GROMACS .gro file of C-alpha atoms in nm:
model
   75
    1MET     CA    1   8.059  10.668  11.170
    2LEU     CA    2   8.406  10.524  11.149
    3GLY     CA    3   8.732  10.707  11.170
    4PRO     CA    4   8.944  10.887  11.117
    5VAL     CA    5   9.178  10.586  11.102
    6PRO     CA    6   9.559  10.608  11.099
    7LEU     CA    7   9.705  10.357  10.852
    8ASP     CA    8  10.068  10.324  10.741
    9GLY     CA    9  10.154  10.688  10.804
   10ALA     CA   10   9.836  10.822  10.641
   11THR     CA   11   9.501  10.897  10.799
   12LEU     CA   12   9.181  10.778  10.635
   13PRO     CA   13   8.899  11.030  10.678
   14GLN     CA   14   8.587  10.975  10.883
   15THR     CA   15   8.341  10.755  10.690
   16ARG     CA   16   7.975  10.670  10.733
   17LEU     CA   17   7.920  10.294  10.719
   18ASP     CA   18   7.619  10.173  10.521
   19LEU     CA   19   7.514   9.828  10.638
   20SER     CA   20   7.190   9.820  10.439
   21VAL     CA   21   7.351   9.581  10.188
   22MET     CA   22   7.352   9.317  10.466
   23GLU     CA   23   6.973   9.323  10.495
   24VAL     CA   24   6.765   9.042  10.349
   25GLY     CA   25   6.584   9.116  10.022
   26ARG     CA   26   6.609   9.426   9.809
   27GLY     CA   27   6.687   9.763   9.956
   28PRO     CA   28   6.480  10.077   9.910
   29ASP     CA   29   6.696  10.162   9.607
   30GLY     CA   30   6.617   9.824   9.445
   31ARG     CA   31   6.969   9.685   9.486
   32ARG     CA   32   7.009   9.322   9.591
   33SER     CA   33   7.124   9.254   9.946
   34TRP     CA   34   7.443   9.064  10.031
   35THR     CA   35   7.233   8.760  10.124
   36GLU     CA   36   7.045   8.766   9.795
   37ARG     CA   37   7.371   8.797   9.601
   38ALA     CA   38   7.536   8.510   9.792
   39LEU     CA   39   7.234   8.286   9.741
   40GLY     CA   40   7.233   8.374   9.372
   41LEU     CA   41   7.597   8.267   9.341
   42ARG     CA   42   7.526   7.944   9.527
   43ASP     CA   43   7.226   7.870   9.307
   44SER     CA   44   7.403   7.947   8.977
   45LEU     CA   45   7.740   7.781   9.056
   46GLY     CA   46   7.642   7.517   9.310
   47PRO     CA   47   7.787   7.487   9.659
   48PHE     CA   48   8.098   7.285   9.563
   49ARG     CA   49   8.210   7.506   9.274
   50LEU     CA   50   8.149   7.814   9.490
   51ALA     CA   51   8.355   7.661   9.773
   52TYR     CA   52   8.635   7.580   9.526
   53LEU     CA   53   8.643   7.938   9.397
   54GLU     CA   54   8.645   8.071   9.752
   55ALA     CA   55   8.940   7.844   9.835
   56LEU     CA   56   9.132   7.974   9.531
   57LEU     CA   57   9.065   8.332   9.635
   58ARG     CA   58   9.172   8.266   9.995
   59VAL     CA   59   9.497   8.098   9.891
   60ALA     CA   60   9.577   8.384   9.654
   61ASP     CA   61   9.510   8.630   9.938
   62TRP     CA   62   9.737   8.433  10.175
   63GLN     CA   63  10.016   8.430   9.917
   64ALA     CA   64   9.983   8.802   9.847
   65SER     CA   65   9.987   8.877  10.220
   66ALA     CA   66  10.296   8.660  10.268
   67GLU     CA   67  10.476   8.837   9.982
   68GLU     CA   68  10.376   9.175  10.124
   69SER     CA   69  10.509   9.084  10.468
   70ARG     CA   70  10.841   8.974  10.310
   71GLY     CA   71  10.861   9.317  10.146
   72SER     CA   72  10.846   9.203   9.784
   73GLY     CA   73  10.504   9.361   9.724
   74GLY     CA   74  10.437   9.116   9.441
   75ALA     CA   75  10.529   9.369   9.171
   0.00000   0.00000   0.00000
């Protein structure tokens, strides 16, 4: 269990964490694990294209965080 967590003047309720998605292979509900999904992306895109897309996502996240900290909010 996690929480409750105070965040920016609000309190997020207590939440049960489900880490089963991190397990290898398919879960009891038939859903693919995180590992299986990541390997599928690597296999379909290739390691270099996947790394490029991750870099784009990280830079966009850094820029959004910088804008947020300056108070512009990006909107």
